[in-house]
mmCIF file of C-alpha atoms in Angstrom:
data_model
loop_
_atom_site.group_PDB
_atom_site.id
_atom_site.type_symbol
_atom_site.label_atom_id
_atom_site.label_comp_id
_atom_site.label_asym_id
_atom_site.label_seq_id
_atom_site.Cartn_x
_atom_site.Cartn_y
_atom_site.Cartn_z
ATOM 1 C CA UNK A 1 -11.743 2.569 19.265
ATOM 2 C CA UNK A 2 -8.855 0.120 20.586
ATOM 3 C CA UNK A 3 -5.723 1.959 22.461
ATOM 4 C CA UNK A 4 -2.165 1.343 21.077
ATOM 5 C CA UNK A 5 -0.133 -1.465 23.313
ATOM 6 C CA UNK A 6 2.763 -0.641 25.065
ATOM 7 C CA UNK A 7 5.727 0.361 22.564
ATOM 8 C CA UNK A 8 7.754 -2.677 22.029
ATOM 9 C CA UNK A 9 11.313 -3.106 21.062
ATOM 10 C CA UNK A 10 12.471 -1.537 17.287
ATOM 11 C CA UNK A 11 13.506 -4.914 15.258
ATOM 12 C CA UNK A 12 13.886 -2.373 12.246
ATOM 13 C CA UNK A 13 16.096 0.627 12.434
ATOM 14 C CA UNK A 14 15.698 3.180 10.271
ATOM 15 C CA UNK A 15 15.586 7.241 9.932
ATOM 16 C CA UNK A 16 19.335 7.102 11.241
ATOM 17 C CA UNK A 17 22.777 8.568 10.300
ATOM 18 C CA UNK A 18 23.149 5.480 7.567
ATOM 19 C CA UNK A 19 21.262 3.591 5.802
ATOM 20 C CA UNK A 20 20.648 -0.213 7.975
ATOM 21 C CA UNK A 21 20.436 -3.247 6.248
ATOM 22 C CA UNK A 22 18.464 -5.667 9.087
ATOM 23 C CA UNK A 23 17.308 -9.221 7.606
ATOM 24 C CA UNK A 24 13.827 -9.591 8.265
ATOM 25 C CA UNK A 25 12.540 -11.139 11.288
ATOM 26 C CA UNK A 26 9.148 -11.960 10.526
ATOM 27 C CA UNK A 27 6.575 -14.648 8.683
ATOM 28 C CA UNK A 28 5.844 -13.675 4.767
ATOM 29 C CA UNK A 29 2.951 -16.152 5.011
ATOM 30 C CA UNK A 30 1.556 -15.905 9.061
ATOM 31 C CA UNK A 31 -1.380 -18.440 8.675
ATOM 32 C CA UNK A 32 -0.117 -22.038 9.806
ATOM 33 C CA UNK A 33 0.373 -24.588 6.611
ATOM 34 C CA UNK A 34 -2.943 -26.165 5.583
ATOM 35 C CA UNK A 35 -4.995 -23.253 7.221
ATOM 36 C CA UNK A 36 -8.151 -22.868 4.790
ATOM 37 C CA UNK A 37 -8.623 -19.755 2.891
ATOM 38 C CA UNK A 38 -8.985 -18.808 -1.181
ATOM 39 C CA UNK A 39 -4.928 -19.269 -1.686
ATOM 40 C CA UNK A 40 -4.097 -22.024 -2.466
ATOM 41 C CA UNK A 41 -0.563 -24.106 -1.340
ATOM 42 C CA UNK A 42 0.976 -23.597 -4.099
ATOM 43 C CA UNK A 43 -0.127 -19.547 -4.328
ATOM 44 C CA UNK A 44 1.231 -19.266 -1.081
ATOM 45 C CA UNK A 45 4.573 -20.676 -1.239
ATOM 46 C CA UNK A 46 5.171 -18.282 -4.715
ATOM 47 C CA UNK A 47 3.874 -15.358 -2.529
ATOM 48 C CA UNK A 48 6.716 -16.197 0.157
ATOM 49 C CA UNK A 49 9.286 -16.333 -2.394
ATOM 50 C CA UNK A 50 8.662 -13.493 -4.097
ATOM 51 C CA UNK A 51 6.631 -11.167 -1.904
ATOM 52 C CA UNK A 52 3.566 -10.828 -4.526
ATOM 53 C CA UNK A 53 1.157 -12.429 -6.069
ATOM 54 C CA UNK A 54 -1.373 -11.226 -9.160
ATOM 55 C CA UNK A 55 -5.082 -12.085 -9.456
ATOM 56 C CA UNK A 56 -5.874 -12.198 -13.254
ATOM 57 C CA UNK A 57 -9.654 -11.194 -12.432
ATOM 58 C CA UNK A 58 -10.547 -10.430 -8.850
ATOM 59 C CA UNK A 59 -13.856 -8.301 -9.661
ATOM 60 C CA UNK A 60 -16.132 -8.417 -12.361
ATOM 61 C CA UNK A 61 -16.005 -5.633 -15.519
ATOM 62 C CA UNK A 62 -19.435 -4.657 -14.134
ATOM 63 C CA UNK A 63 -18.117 -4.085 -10.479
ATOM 64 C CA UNK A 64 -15.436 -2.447 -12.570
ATOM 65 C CA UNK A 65 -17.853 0.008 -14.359
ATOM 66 C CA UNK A 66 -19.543 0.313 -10.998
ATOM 67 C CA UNK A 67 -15.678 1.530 -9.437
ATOM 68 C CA UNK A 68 -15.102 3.821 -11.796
ATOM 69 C CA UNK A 69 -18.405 5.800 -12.085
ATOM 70 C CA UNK A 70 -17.543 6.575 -8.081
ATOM 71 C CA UNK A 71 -14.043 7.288 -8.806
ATOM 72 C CA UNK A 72 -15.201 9.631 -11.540
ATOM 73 C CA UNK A 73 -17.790 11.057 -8.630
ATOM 74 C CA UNK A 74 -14.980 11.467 -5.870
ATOM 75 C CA UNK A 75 -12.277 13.151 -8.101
ATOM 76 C CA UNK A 76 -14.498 15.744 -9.435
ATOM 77 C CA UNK A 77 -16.335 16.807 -6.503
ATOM 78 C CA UNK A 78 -15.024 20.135 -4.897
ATOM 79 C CA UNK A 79 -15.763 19.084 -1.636
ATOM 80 C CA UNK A 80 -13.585 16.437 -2.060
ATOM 81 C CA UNK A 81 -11.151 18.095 -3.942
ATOM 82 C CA UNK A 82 -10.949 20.511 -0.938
ATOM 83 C CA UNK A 83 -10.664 17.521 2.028
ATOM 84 C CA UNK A 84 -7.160 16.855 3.331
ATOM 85 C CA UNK A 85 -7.137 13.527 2.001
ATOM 86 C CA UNK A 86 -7.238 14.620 -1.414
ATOM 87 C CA UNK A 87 -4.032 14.676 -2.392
ATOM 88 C CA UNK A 88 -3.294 17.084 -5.684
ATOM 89 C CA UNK A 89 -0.648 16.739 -8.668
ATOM 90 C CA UNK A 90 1.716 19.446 -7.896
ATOM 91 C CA UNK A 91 1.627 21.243 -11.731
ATOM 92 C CA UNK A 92 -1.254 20.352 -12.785
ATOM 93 C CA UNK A 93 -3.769 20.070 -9.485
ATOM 94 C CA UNK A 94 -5.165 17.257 -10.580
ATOM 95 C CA UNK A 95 -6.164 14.477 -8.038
ATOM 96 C CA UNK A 96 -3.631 12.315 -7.356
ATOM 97 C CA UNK A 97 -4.832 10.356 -4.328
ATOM 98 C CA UNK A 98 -8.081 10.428 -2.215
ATOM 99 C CA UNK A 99 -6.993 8.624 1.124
ATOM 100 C CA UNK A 100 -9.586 6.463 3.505
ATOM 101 C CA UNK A 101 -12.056 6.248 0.472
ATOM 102 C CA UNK A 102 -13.526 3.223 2.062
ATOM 103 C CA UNK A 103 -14.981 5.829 4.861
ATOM 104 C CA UNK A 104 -15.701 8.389 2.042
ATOM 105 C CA UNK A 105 -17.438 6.098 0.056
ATOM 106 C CA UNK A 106 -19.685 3.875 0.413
ATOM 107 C CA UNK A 107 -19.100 1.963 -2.965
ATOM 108 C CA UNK A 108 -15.892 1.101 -1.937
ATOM 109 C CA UNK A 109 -16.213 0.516 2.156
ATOM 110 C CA UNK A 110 -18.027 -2.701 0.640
ATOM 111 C CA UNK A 111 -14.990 -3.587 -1.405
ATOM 112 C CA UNK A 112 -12.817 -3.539 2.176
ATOM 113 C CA UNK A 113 -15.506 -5.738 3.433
ATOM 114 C CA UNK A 114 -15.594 -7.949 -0.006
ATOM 115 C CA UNK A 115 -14.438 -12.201 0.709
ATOM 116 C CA UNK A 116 -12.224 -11.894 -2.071
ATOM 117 C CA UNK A 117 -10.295 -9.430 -0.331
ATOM 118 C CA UNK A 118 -10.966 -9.451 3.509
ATOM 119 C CA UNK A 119 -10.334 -13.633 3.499
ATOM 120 C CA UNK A 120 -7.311 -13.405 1.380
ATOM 121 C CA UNK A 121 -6.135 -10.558 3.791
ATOM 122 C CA UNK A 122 -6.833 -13.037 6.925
ATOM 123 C CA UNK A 123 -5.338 -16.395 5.274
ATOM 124 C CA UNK A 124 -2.017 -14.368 4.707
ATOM 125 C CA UNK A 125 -1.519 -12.605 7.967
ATOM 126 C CA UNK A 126 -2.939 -15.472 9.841
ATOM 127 C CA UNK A 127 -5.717 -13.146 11.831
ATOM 128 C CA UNK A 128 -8.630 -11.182 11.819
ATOM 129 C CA UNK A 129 -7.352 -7.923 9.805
ATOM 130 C CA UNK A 130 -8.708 -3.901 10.174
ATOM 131 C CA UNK A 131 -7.840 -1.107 7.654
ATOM 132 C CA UNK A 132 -4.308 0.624 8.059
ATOM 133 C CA UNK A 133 -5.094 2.306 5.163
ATOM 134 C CA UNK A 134 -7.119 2.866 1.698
ATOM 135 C CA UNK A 135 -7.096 5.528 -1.394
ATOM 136 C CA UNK A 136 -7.293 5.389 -4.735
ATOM 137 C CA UNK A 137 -4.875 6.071 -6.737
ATOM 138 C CA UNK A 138 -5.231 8.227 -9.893
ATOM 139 C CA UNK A 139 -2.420 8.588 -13.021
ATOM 140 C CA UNK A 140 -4.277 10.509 -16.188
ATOM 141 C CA UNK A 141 -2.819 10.679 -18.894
ATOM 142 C CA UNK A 142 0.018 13.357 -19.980
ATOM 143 C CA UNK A 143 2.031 14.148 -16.914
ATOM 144 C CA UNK A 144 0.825 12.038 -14.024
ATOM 145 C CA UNK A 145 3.829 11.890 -11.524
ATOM 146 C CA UNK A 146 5.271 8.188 -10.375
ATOM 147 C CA UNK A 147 5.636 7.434 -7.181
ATOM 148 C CA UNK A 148 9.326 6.558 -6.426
ATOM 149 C CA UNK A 149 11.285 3.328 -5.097
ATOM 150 C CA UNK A 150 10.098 2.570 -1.265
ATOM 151 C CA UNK A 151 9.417 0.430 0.921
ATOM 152 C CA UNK A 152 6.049 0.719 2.619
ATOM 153 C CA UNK A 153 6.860 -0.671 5.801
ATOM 154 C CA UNK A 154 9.420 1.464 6.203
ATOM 155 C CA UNK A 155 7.655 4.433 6.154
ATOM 156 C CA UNK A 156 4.632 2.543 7.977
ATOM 157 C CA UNK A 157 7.201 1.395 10.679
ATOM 158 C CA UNK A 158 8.917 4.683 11.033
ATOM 159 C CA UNK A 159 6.262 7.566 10.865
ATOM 160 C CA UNK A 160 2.993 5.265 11.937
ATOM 161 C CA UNK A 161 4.200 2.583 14.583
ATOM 162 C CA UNK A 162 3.558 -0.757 13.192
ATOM 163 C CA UNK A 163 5.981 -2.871 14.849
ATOM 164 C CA UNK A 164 6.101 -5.890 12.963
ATOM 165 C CA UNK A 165 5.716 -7.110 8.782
ATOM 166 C CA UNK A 166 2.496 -8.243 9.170
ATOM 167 C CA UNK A 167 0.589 -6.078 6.769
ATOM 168 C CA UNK A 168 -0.523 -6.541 3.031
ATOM 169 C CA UNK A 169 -1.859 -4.388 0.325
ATOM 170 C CA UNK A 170 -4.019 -4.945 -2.273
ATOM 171 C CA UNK A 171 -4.103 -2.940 -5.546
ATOM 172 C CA UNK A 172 -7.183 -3.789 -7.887
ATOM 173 C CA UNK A 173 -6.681 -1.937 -11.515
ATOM 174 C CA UNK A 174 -10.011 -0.100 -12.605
ATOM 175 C CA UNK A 175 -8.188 0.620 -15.730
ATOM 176 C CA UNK A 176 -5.965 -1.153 -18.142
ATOM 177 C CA UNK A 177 -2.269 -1.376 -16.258
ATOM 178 C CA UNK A 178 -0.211 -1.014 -19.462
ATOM 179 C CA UNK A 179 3.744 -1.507 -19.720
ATOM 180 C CA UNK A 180 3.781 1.909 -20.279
ATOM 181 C CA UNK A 181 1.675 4.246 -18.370
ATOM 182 C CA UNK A 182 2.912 4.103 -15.369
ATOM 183 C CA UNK A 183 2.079 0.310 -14.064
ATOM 184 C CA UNK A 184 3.320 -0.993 -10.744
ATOM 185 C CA UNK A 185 7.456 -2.218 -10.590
ATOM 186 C CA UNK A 186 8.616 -4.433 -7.721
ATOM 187 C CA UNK A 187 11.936 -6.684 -6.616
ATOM 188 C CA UNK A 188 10.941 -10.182 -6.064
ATOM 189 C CA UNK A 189 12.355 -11.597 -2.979
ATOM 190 C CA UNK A 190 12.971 -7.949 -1.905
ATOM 191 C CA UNK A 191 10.471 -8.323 0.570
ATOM 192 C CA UNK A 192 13.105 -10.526 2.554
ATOM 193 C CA UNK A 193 15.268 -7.499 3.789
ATOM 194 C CA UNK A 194 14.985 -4.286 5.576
ATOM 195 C CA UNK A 195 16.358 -1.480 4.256
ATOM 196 C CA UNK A 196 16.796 1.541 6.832
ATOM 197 C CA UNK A 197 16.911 4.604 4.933
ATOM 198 C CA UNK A 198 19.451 7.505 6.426
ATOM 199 C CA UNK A 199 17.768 10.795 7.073
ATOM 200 C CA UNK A 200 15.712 12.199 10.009
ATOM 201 C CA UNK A 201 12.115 12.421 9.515
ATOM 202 C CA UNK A 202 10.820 16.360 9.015
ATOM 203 C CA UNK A 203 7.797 17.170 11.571
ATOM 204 C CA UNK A 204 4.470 16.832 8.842
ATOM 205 C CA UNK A 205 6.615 15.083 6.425
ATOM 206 C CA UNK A 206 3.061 13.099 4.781
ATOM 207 C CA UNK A 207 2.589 16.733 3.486
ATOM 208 C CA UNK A 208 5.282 16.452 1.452
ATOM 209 C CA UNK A 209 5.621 12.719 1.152
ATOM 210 C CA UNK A 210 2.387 12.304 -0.311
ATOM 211 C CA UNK A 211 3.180 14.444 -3.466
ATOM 212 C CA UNK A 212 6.823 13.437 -3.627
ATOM 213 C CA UNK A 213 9.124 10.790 -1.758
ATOM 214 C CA UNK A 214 12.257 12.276 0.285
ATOM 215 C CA UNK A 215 12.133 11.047 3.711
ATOM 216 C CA UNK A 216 12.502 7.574 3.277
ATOM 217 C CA UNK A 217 14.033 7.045 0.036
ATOM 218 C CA UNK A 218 16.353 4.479 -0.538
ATOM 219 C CA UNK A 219 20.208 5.217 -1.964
ATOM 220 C CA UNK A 220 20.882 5.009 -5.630
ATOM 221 C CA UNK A 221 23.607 2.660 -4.536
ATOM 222 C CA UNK A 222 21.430 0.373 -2.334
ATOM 223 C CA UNK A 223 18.576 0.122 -4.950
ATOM 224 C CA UNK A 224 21.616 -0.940 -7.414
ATOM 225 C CA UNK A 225 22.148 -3.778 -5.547
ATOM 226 C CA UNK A 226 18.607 -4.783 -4.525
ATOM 227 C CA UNK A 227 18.355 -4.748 -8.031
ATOM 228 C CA UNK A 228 20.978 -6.311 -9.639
ATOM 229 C CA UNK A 229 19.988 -9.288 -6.985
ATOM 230 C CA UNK A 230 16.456 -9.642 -7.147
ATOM 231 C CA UNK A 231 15.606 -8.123 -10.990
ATOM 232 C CA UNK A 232 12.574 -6.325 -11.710
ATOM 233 C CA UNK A 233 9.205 -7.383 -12.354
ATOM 234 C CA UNK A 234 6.309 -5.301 -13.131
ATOM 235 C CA UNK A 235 2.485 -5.860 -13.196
ATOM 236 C CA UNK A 236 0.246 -4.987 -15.474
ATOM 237 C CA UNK A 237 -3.655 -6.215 -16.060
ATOM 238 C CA UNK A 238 -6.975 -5.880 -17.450
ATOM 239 C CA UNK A 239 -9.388 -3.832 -15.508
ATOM 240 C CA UNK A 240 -10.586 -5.919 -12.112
ATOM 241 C CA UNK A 241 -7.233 -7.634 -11.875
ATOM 242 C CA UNK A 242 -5.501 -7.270 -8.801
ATOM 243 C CA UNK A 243 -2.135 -7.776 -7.060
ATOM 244 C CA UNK A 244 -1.366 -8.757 -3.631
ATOM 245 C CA UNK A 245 1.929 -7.740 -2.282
ATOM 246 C CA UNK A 246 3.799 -7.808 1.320
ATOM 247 C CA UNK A 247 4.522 -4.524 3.315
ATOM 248 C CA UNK A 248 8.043 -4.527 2.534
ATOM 249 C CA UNK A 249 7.848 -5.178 -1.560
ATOM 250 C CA UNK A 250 10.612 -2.614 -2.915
ATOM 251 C CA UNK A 251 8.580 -1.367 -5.194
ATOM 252 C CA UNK A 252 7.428 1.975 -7.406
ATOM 253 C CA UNK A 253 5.740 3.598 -10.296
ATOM 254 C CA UNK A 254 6.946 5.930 -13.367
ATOM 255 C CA UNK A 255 5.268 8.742 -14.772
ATOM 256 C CA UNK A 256 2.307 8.203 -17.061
ATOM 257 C CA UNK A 257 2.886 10.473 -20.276
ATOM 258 C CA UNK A 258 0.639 8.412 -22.299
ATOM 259 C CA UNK A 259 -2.550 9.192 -23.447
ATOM 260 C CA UNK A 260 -3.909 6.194 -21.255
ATOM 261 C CA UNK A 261 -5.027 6.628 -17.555
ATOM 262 C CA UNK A 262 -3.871 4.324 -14.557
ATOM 263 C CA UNK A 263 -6.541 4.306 -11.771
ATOM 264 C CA UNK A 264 -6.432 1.570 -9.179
ATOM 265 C CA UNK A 265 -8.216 1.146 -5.294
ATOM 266 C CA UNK A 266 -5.394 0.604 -2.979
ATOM 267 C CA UNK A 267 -6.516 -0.798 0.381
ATOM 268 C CA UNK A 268 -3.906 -1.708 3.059
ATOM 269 C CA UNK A 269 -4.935 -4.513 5.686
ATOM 270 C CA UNK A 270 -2.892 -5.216 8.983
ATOM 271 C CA UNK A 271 -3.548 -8.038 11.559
ATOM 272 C CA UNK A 272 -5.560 -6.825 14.534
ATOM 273 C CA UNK A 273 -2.154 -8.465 16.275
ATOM 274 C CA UNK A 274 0.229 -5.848 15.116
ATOM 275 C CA UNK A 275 -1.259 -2.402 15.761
ATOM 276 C CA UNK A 276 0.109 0.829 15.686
ATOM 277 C CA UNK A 277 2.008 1.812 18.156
ATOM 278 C CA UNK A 278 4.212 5.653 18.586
ATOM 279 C CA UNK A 279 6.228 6.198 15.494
ATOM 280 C CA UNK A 280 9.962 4.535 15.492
ATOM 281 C CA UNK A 281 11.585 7.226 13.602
ATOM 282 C CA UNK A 282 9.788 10.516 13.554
ATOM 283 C CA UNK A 283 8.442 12.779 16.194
ATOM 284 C CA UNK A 284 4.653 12.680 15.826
ATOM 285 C CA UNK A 285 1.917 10.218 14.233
ATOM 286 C CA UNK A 286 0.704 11.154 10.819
ATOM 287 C CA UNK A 287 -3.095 11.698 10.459
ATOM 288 C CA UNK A 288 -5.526 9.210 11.439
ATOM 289 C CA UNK A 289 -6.777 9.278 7.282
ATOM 290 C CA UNK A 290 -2.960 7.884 6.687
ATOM 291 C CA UNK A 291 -2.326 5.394 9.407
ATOM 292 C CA UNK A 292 -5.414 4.521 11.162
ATOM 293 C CA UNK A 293 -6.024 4.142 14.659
ATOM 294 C CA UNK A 294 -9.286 2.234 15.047
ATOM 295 C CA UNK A 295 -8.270 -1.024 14.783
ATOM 296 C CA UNK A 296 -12.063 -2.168 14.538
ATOM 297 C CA UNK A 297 -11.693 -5.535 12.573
ATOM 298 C CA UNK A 298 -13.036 -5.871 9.293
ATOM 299 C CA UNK A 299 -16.230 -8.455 9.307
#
């Protein structure tokens, strides 16, 4: 277990009176040009630009099958159901989420530990990388709620104490991400400003946040103009492709009312050089299972 540093200086504001626009201050792409790794030049300079970057087959269909038989496993145990990191569909009490699943489950603390993921991780932060956080993510069919427009680092920044944009997530589909049910949307270029959202930050606001954004959510006004400048893009893949995307993506998800399932492993890797320190805008940490504080690095 590594202590927190010091708290350093807020280059972000949010949680305030008004929303903040603050350009960003940091790297996209923190590895020095030429550093080896699986992305290539030309991979990196479209993941700078746009803040994303999709993998049309990052695991195998039979790692795939492998995934989803433990999914299956985790959703449908009652102990698990019961855990505080399951998180449930409001109506129906379905699973939703299962957070830290790569300390839940074995199957997929190999994943976090996987080349293909843990090298990409280090070529694009430029450093050895730990776990902030992992979950999947679960839409069934008929009713699955969407999770709306954020930022990630803004909530990371404000409620979990990373300082600086030097975090990426991964999302690998374990089922087919149609147009339709519910697939990922993001803002290309986005990525490139910081949007503070107005709004103090409720005491225990992940118990809430989890099910349904409030705390954090971005004006109808400013995500007008984010989009009107940067568009909309959304991805969708066969089962075992995957999409790389930087902390501060504006991005979100629609309901899935189709017959057709979304499930996807979400795992969130930040540089060992940019650990959590006290939140920025709220007035305690959220659970360890959320924002992690063992900043072991993954090997």
């Amino acid at each position: 277990m590594t202590l927190a540093p010091e708290q350093p200086a807020d280059l972000y504001p949010t949680r305030g009176p008004k929303e903040a626009v603050t350009a960003r201050q940091d790297p996209v792409v923190w590895s020095e040009p030429g550093a080896p790794g699986p992305f290539t030049a030309d991979e990196l300079t479209a993941y700078d630009r746009d803040g994303f970057l999709t993998i049309d087959q990052l695991v195998s269909p039979d790692e795939v099958a492998v995934y989803n038989r433990e999914l299956e496993r985790l959703t449908n145990d009652p102990q698990i159901r019961a855990d505080e990191r399951s998180i449930l569909e409001p109506g129906s009490g379905q699973v939703r989420s299962v957070f830290e699943v790569h300390k839940i489950s074995e199957v997929f603390g190999k994943l976090v530990h996987d080349p293909r993921l843990a090298d990409r991780a280090r070529q694009l932060l430029g450093s050895d990388v730990y776990v902030h956080q992992s979950r999947i993510n679960v839409k069934p069919g008929f009713g699955a709620t969407g999770f709306y427009w954020h930022s990630d680092f803004e909530t990371w920044h404000a409620e979990d104490g990373l300082p600086r944009m030097r975090t990426v997530s991964v999302s690998v589909a374990l089922t087919r991400n149609y147009p339709w049910n519910g697939s990922l949307m993001i803002m290309p270029g986005s990525h490139k400003t910081f949007l503070g959202c107005a709004g103090a930050t409720p005491k225990d606001n992940y118990k809430k946040s989890l099910q349904m954004q409030d705390a954090g959510t971005p004006s109808d006004e400013q995500l007008t103009a984010l989009s009107a400048e940067h568009g909309i893009a959304q991805w969708t893949g066969a089962p075992g492709s995957a999409v790389w995307f930087d902390c501060n993506c504006m991005h979100g998800s629609g309901d899935n009312i189709t017959p057709y399932p979304r499930s996807n492993v979400f795992i969130v890797f930040n540089s060992v050089e940019n650990t959590a320190v006290e939140p920025f805008a709220a007035p305690v940490r959220r659970p360890e299972f959320i924002g992690a504080r063992d900043f072991t690095p993954v090997r």
